[in-house]
Coordinates of C-alpha atoms in Angstrom, one line a residue:
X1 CA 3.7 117.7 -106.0
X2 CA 2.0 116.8 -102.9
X3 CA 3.0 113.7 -102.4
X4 CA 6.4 114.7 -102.8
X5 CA 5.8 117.5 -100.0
X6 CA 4.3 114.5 -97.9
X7 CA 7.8 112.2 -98.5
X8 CA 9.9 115.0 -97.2
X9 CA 7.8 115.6 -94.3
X10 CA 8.4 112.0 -93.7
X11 CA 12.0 112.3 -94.0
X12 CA 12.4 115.3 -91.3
X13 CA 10.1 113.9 -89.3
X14 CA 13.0 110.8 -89.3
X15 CA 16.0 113.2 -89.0
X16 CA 14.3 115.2 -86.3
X17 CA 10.9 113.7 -84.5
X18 CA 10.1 117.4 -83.1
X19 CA 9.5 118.7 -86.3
X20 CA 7.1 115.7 -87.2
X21 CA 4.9 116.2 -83.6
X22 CA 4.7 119.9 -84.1
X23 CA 4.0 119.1 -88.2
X24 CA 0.9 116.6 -86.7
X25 CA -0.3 119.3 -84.4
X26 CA -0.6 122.2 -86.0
X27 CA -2.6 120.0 -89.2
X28 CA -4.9 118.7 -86.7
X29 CA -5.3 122.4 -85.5
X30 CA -5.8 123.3 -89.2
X31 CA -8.4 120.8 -89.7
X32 CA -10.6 121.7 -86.7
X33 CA -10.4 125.4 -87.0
X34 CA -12.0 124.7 -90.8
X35 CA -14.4 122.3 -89.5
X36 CA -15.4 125.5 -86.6
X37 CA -15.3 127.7 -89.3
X38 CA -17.3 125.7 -91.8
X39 CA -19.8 125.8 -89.0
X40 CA -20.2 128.9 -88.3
X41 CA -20.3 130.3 -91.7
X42 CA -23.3 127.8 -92.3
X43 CA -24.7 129.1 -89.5
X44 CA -24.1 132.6 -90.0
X45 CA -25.0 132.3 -93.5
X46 CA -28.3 130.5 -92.8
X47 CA -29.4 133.8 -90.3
X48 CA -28.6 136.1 -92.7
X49 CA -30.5 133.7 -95.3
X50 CA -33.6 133.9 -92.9
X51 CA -32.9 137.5 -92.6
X52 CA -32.8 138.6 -96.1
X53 CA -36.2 136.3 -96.2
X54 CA -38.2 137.8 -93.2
X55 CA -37.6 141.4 -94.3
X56 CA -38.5 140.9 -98.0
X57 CA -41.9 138.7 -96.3
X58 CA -42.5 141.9 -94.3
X59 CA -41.9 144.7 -97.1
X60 CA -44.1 142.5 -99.4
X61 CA -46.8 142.3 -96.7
X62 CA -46.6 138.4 -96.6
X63 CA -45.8 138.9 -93.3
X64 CA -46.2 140.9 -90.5
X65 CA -45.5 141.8 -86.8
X66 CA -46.6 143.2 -83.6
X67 CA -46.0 144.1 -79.9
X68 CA -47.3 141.9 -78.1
X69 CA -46.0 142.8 -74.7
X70 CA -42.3 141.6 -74.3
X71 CA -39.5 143.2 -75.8
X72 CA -39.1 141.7 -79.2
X73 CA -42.2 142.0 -82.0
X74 CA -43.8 138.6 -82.8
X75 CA -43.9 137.8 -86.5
X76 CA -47.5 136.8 -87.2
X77 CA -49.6 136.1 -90.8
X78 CA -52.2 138.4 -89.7
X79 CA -52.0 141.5 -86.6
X80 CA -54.6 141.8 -84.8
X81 CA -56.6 144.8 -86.1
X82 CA -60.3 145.7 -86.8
X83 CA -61.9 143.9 -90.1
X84 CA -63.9 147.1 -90.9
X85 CA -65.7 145.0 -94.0
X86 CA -66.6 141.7 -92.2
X87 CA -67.8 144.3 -89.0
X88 CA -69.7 146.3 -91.3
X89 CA -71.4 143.3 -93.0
X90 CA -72.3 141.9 -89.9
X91 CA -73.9 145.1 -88.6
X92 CA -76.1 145.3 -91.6
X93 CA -77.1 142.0 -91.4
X94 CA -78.3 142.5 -87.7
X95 CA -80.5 145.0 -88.4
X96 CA -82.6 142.8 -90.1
X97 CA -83.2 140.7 -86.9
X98 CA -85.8 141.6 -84.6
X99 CA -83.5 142.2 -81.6
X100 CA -85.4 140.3 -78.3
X101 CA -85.4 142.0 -74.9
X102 CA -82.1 142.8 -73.7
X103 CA -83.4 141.0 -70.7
X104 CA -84.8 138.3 -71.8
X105 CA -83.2 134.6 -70.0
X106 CA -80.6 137.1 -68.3
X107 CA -80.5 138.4 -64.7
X108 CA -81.2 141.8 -64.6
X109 CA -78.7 143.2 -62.3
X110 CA -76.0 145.9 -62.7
X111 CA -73.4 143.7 -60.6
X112 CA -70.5 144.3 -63.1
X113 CA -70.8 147.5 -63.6
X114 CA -67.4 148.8 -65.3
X115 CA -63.9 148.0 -64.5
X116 CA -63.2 144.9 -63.1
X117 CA -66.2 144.3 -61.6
X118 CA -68.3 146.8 -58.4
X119 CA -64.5 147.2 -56.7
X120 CA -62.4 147.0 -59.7
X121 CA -60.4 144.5 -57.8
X122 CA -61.3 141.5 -60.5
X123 CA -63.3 139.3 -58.1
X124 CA -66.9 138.2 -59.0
X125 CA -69.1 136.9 -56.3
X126 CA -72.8 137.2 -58.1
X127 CA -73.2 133.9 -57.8
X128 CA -71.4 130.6 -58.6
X129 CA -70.1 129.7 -61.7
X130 CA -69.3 126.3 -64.1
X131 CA -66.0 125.0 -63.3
X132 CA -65.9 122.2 -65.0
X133 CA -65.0 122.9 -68.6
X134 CA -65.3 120.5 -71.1
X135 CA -61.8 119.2 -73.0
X136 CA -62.7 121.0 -76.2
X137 CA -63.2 123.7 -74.7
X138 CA -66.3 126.2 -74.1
X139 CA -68.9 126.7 -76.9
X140 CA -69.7 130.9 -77.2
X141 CA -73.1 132.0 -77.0
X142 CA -72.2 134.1 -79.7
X143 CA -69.0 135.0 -81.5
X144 CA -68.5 138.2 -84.1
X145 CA -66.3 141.2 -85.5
X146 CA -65.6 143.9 -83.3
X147 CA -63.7 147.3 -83.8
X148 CA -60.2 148.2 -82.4
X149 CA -59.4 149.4 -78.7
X150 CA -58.3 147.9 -75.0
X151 CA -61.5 148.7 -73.2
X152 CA -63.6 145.7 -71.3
X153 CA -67.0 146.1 -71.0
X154 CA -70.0 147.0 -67.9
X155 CA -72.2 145.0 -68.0
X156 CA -76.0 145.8 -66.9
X157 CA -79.6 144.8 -67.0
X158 CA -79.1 142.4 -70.2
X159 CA -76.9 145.2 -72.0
X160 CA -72.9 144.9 -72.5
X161 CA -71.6 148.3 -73.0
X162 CA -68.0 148.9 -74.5
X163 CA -66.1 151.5 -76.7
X164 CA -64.6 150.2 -79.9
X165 CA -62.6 152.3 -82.5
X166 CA -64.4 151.9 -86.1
X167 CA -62.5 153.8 -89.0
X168 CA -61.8 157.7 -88.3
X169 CA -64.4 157.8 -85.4
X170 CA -64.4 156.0 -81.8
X171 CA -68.2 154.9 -81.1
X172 CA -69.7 153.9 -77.7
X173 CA -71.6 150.7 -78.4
X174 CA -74.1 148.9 -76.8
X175 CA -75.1 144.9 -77.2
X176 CA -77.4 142.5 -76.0
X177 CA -75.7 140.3 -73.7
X178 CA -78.3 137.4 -74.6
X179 CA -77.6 137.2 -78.7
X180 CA -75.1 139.9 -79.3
X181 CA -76.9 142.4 -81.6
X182 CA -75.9 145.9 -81.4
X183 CA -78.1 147.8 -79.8
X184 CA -77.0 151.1 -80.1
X185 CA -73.9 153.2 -81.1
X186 CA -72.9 156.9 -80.0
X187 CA -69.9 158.3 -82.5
X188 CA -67.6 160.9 -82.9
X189 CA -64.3 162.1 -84.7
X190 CA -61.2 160.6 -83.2
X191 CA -58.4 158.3 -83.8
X192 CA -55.8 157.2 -81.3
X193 CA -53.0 155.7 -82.8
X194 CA -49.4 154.2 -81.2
X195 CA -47.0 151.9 -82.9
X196 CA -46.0 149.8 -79.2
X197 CA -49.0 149.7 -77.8
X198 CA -51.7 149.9 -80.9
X199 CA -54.6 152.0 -81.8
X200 CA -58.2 152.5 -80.4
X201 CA -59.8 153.8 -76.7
X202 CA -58.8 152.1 -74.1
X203 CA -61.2 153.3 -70.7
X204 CA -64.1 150.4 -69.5
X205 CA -67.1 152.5 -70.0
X206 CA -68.9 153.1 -66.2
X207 CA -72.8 152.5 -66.0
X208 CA -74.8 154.0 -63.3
X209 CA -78.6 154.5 -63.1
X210 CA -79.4 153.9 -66.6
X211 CA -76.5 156.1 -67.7
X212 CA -73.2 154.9 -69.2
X213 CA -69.6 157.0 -69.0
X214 CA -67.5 156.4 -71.6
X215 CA -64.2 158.5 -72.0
X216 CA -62.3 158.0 -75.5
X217 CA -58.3 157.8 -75.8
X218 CA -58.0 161.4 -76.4
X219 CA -60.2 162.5 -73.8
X220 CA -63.6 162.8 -74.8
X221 CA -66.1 161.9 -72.1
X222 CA -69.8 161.1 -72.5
X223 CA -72.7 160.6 -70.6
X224 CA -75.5 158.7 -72.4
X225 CA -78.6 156.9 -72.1
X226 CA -78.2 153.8 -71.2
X227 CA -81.1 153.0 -73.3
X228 CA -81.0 154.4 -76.8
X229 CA -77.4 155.7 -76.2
X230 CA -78.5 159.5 -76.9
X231 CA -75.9 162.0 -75.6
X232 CA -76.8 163.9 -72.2
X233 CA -73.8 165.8 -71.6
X234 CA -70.3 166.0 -73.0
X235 CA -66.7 167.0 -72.3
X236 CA -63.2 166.5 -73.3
X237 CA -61.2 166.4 -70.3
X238 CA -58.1 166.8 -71.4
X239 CA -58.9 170.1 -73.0
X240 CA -60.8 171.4 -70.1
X241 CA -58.3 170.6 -67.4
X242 CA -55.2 171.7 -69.5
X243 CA -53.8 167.9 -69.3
X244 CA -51.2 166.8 -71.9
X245 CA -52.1 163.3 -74.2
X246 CA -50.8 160.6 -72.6
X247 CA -48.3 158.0 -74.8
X248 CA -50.8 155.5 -74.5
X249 CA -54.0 157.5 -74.1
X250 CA -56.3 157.9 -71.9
X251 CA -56.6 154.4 -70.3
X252 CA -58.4 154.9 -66.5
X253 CA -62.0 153.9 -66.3
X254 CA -64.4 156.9 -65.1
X255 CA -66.0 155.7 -61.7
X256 CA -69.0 157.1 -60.3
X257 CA -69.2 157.7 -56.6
X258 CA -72.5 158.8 -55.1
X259 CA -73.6 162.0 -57.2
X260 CA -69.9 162.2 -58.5
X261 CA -68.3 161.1 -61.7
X262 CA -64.5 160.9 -61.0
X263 CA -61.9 160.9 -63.6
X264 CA -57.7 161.5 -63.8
X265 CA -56.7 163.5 -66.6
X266 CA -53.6 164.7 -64.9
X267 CA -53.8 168.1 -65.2
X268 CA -51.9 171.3 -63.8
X269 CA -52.3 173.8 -61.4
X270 CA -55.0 171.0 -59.0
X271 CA -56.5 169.5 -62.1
X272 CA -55.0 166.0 -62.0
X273 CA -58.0 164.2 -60.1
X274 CA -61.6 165.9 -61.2
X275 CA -65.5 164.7 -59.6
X276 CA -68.0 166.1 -61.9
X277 CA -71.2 165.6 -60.9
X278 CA -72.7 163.1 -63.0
X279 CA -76.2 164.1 -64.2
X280 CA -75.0 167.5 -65.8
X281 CA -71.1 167.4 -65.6
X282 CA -70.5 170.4 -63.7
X283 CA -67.3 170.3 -61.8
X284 CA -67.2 169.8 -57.5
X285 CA -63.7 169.7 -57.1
X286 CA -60.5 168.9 -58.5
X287 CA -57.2 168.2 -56.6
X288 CA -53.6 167.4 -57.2
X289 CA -51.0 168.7 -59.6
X290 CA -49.4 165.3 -61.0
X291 CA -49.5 163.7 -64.2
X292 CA -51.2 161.0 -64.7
X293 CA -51.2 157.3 -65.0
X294 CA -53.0 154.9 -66.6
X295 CA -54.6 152.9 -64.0
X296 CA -58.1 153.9 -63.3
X297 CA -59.4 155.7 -59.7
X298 CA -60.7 153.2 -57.1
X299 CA -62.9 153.8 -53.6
X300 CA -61.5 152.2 -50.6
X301 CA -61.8 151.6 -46.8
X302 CA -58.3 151.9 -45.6
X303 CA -57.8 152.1 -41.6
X304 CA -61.2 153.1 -40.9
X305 CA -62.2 155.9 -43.6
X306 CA -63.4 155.6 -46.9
X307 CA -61.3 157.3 -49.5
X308 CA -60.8 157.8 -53.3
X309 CA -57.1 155.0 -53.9
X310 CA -55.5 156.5 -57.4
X311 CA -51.9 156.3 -58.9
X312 CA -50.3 159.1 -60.4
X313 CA -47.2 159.3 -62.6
X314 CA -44.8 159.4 -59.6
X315 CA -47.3 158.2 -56.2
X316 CA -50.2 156.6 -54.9
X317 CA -52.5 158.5 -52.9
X318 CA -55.5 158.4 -50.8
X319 CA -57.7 161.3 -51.3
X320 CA -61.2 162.9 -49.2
X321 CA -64.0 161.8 -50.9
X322 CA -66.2 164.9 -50.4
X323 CA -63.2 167.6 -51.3
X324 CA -60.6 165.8 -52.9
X325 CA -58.1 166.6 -50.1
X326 CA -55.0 164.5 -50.0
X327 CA -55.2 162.0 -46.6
X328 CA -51.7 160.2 -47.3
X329 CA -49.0 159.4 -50.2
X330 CA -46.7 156.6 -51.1
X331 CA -43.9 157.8 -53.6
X332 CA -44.3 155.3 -56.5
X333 CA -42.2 155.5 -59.8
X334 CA -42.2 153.0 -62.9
X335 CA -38.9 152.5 -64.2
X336 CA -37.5 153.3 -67.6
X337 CA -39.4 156.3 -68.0
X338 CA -42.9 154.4 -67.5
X339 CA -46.1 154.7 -66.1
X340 CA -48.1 152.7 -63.5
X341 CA -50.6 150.7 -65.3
X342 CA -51.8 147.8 -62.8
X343 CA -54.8 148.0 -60.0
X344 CA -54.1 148.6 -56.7
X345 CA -55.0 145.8 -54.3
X346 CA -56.6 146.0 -51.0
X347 CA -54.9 143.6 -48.9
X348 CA -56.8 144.2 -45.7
X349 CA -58.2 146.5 -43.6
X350 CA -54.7 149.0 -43.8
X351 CA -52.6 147.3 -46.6
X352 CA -52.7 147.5 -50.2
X353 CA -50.7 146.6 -52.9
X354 CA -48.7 147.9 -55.8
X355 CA -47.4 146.1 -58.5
X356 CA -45.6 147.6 -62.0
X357 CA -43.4 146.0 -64.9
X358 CA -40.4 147.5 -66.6
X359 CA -38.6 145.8 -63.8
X360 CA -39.7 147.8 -61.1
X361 CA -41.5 144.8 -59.2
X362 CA -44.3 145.2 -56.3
X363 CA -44.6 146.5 -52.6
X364 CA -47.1 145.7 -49.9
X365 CA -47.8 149.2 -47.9
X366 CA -49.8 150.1 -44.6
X367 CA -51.8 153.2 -44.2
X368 CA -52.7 154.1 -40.8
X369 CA -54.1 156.9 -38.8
X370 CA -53.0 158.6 -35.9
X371 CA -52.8 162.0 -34.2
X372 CA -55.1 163.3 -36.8
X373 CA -53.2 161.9 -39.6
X374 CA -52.8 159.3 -42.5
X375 CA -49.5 158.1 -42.6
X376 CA -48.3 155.2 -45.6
X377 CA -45.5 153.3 -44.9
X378 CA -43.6 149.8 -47.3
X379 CA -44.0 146.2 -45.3
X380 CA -42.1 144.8 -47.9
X381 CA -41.1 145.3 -51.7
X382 CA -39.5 142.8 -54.2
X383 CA -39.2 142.0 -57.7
X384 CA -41.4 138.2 -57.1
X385 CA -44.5 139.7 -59.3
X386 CA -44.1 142.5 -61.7
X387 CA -47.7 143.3 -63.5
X388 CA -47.2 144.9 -66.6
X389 CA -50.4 145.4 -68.2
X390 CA -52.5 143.2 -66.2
X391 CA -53.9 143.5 -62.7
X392 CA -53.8 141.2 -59.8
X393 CA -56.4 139.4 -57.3
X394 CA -56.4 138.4 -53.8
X395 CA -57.8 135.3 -52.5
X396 CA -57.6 134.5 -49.0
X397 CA -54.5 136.2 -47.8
X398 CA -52.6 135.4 -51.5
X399 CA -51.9 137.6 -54.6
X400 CA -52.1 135.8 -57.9
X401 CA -51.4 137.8 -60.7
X402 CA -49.0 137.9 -63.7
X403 CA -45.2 138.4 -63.5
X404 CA -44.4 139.8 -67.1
X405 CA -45.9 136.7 -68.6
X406 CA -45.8 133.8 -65.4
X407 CA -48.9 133.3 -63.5
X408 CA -47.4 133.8 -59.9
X409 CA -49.2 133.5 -56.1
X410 CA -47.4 135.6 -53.3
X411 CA -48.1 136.1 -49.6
X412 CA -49.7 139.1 -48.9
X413 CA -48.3 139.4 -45.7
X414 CA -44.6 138.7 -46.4
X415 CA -44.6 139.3 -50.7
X416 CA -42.7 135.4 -50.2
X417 CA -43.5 134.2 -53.4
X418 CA -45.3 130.4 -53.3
X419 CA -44.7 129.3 -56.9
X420 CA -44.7 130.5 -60.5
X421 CA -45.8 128.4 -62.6
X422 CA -47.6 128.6 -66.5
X423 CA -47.0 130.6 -68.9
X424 CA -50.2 133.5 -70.3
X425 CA -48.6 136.5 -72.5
X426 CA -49.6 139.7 -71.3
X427 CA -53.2 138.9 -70.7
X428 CA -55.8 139.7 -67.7
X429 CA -57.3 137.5 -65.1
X430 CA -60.2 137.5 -62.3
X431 CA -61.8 135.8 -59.7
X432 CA -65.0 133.4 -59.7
X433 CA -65.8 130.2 -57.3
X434 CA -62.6 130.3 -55.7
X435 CA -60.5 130.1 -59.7
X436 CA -58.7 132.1 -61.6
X437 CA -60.0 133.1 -65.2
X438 CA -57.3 134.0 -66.9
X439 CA -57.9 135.6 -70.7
X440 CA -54.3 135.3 -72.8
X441 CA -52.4 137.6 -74.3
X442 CA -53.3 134.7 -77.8
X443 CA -56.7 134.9 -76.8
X444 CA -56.9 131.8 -74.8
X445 CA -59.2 131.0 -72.0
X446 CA -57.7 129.0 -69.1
X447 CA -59.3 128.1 -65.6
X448 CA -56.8 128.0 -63.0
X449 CA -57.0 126.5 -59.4
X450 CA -56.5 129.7 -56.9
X451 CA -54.4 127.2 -54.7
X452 CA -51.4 128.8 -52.6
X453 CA -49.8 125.6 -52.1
X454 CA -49.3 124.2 -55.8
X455 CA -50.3 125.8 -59.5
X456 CA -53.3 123.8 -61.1
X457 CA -54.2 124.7 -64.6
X458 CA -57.5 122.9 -65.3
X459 CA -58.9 124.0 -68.6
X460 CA -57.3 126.0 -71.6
X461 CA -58.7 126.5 -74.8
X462 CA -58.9 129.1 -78.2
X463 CA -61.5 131.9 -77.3
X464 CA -60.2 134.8 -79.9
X465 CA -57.6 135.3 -82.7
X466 CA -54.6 136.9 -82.2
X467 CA -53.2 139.4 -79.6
X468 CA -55.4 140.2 -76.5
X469 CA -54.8 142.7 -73.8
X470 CA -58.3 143.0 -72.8
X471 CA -59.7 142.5 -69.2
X472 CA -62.8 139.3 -69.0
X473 CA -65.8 141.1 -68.5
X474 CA -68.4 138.6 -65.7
X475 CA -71.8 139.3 -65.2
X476 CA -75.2 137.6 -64.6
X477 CA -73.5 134.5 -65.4
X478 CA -72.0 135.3 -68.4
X479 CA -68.5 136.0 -69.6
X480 CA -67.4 138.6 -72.5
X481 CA -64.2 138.6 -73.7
X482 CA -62.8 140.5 -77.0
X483 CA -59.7 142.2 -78.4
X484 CA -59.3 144.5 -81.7
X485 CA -61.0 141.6 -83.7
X486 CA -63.5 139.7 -82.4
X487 CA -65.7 139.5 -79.1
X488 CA -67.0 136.3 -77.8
X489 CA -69.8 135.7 -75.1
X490 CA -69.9 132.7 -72.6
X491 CA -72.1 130.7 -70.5
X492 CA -70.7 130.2 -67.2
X493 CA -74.0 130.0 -65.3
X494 CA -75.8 127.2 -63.8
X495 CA -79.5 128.6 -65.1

């Protein structure tokens, strides 16, 4: 039958050649829309294939996924949350070691005494540190389980304090920096949970005089010995201030200022910005009516005057030490419904920096003084350097810092951006011996040359397992870095 079809194709094709040029065409048409076709029903059938596969590995536990700071959920073997038995074990087996002095073969300084370091602006200047790391990366001083949470930790004489999420309770924890036995806990009853961001606190605990400030992700804050960890006065300032939760939690590091303990929980009716006074927690003053962020309160010289530098929900302010007044504000909204997360940076003696993701980019801004007032004004805003969760550092006259997930250097003075360059997650970086520590959003450590005119990674290696959104912790030498699974401690010192 075919071939019969074929021979009077043929014979029109003779009688009339039209007919046989449009009979050639439209078959080689025929044949390549079933080739295009055959393509893309492989291909289509080969995503709905791995489709049907992922979702049945996922509802069979197989596998899993989580946020780890862009958009789309990475599929992992194992998320990154608390092993509560191998924690527990290790606990127990601790307390049969006689624990040495916290001190002992460790500076006894309070340098890094909560967030980011003395200034919360990520730069350590101690003293120098080891910058030539070996291929195969650093060996840890100590490496073991730790619970859930975002918080870093202070670091003071020989002790590492942090706040960790264990089961139903958040616990306040203390460790020697030297060998990594648990010193001391200080519990209670809570449990933060979120689906984006994950569970656990999130505040640095503050340490101050032999005291430590921890404040929990729904608003619990605690004074303790810094020493045994016993309780010396407690709050929840959420409650007391009439504040709403935040999404996240509560994320912004208590800092102490002189005889004040400051803290955001973004209350009503002048209760967004509270100083308590830090041996019994009475109240001095509170001021502002905003909601509040989750970046943490910062003291600053800005044209001439010290001066409390916080971000609300929708500004940045400058506030009086003493009283809390309001000296100047900068209107400064996330977009898509977010919240600042990022440190402020002092640029010099009148500029600072802002920086937030969600596309909303980052702005250089003077504050000056004149005719008896602070006025705030934008030098310059782009989109060059967007710092989602992570904060940025300066180094003379250039911001490094994280766009999204690109390790980027800008001019402070212009916001020109010099390069972008390298590739980190959403992790944290700091400062030390002119070099960037930068702790990955996988957990790896990488030493980066702080070099406006050309990026220079010269190290990387594997420091933790699985997601990490927690700021590097640097002091007397040695660097703590952990996440909701594990905590790891470095030697970065020349002693």
């Amino acid at each position: 039958m075919k071939s019969r079809s074929l021979k009077q194709v043929r014979l029109a094709t003779l009688a009339f050649p039209p007919l046989g040029a449009f009979w050639l065409w439209t078959s080689r048409e025929i044949r390549l829309r079933r080739k295009i076709l055959g393509s893309f029903g492989i291909t289509f059938y080969s995503v709905l294939y791995a489709g049907l596969l992922i979702f049945l590995f996922l509802r069979s536990g197989l596998l899993e996924y989580e946020f780890r700071g862009g958009y789309i959920p990475r599929l992992t073997l194992h998320k990154t949350v608390p092993d509560y038995t191998a924690l527990e074990a290790n606990r127990q087996q601790q307390k049969k070691t006689i624990p040495s002095s916290p001190a002992t073969g460790v500076q006894a300084s309070a340098y890094w005494n909560g967030f980011r370091g003395p200034r919360r602006d990520g730069v350590y200047d101690e003293m120098p540190i080891k910058t030539a790391w070996p291929d195969s990366g650093l060996e840890p001083v100590w490496k073991q389980p730790v619970g859930g949470g975002y918080a870093s930790f202070a670091i003071a004489d020989g002790r590492a304090f942090t706040i960790e999420q264990r089961r139903a309770q958040e616990v306040a924890t203390a460790y020697d920096l030297q060998s990594g036995l648990e010193l001391w806990t200080n519990s209670w009853d809570a449990s933060f949970r979120e689906q984006l961001g994950g569970d656990g606190p999130r505040a640095t605990p503050a340490f101050d005089e032999n005291r430590v400030y921890v404040l929990g992700a729904l608003g619990e804050l605690r004074c303790l010995n810094a020493t045994n960890g016993q309780m010396l006065w407690r709050k929840n300032i959420l409650t007391e201030n009439g504040a709403p939760e935040l999404t996240y939690g509560m994320a912004a590091s208590p800092l102490v200022l002189g005889e004040k303990l400051i803290v955001t929980p973004g209350g009503p009716a002048g209760h967004s910005v509270v100083a308590y006074n830090k041996l019994d927690g009475t109240k001095i003053w509170s001021s502002l009516s905003d909601e509040a962020s989750y970046s943490s309160p910062m003291v600053v010289n800005l044209a001439g005057r010290e001066q409390l530098l916080i971000v609300t929900a929708e500004r940045a302010v400058g506030l009086d030490v003493a009283t809390g007044t309001l000296l100047w504000e900068f209107p400064w909204i996330v977009q898509a419904g977010n919240r600042n997360i990022a440190q402020p940076v002092v640029l010099a003696t009148n500029s600072i920096f802002l920086s937030a993701g969600y596309g909303t980019g980052c702005a250089g801004i003077e504050v000056d003084y004149s005719s008896s007032n602070f006025q705030a004004r934008e030098l310059w805003r782009n989109k060059q350097l967007k710092n989602k969760f992570s904060s940025s550092v300066l180094w003379q006259g250039y911001v490094y810092g994280l766009d999204e997930d690109m390790l980027t250097c800008l001019d402070a003075r212009t916001g020109h951006r010099q390069w972008k360059e390298g590739r980190y997650g959403y992790g944290q970086l700091l400062l030390a011996s002119s070099d960037l520590i930068i702790l990955t959003g996988d957990g790896e450590l990488a030493l980066v040359k702080a070099e406006s005119a050309r990026w220079q990674e010269i190290a990387r290696f594997a420091a933790l397992r699985g997601k990490t959104w927690n700021h590097p912790a640097l002091g007397g030498g040695f660097l703590l870095v952990r996440n909701s699974y594990e905590m790891a401690c470095y030697k970065l010192s020349y002693r």
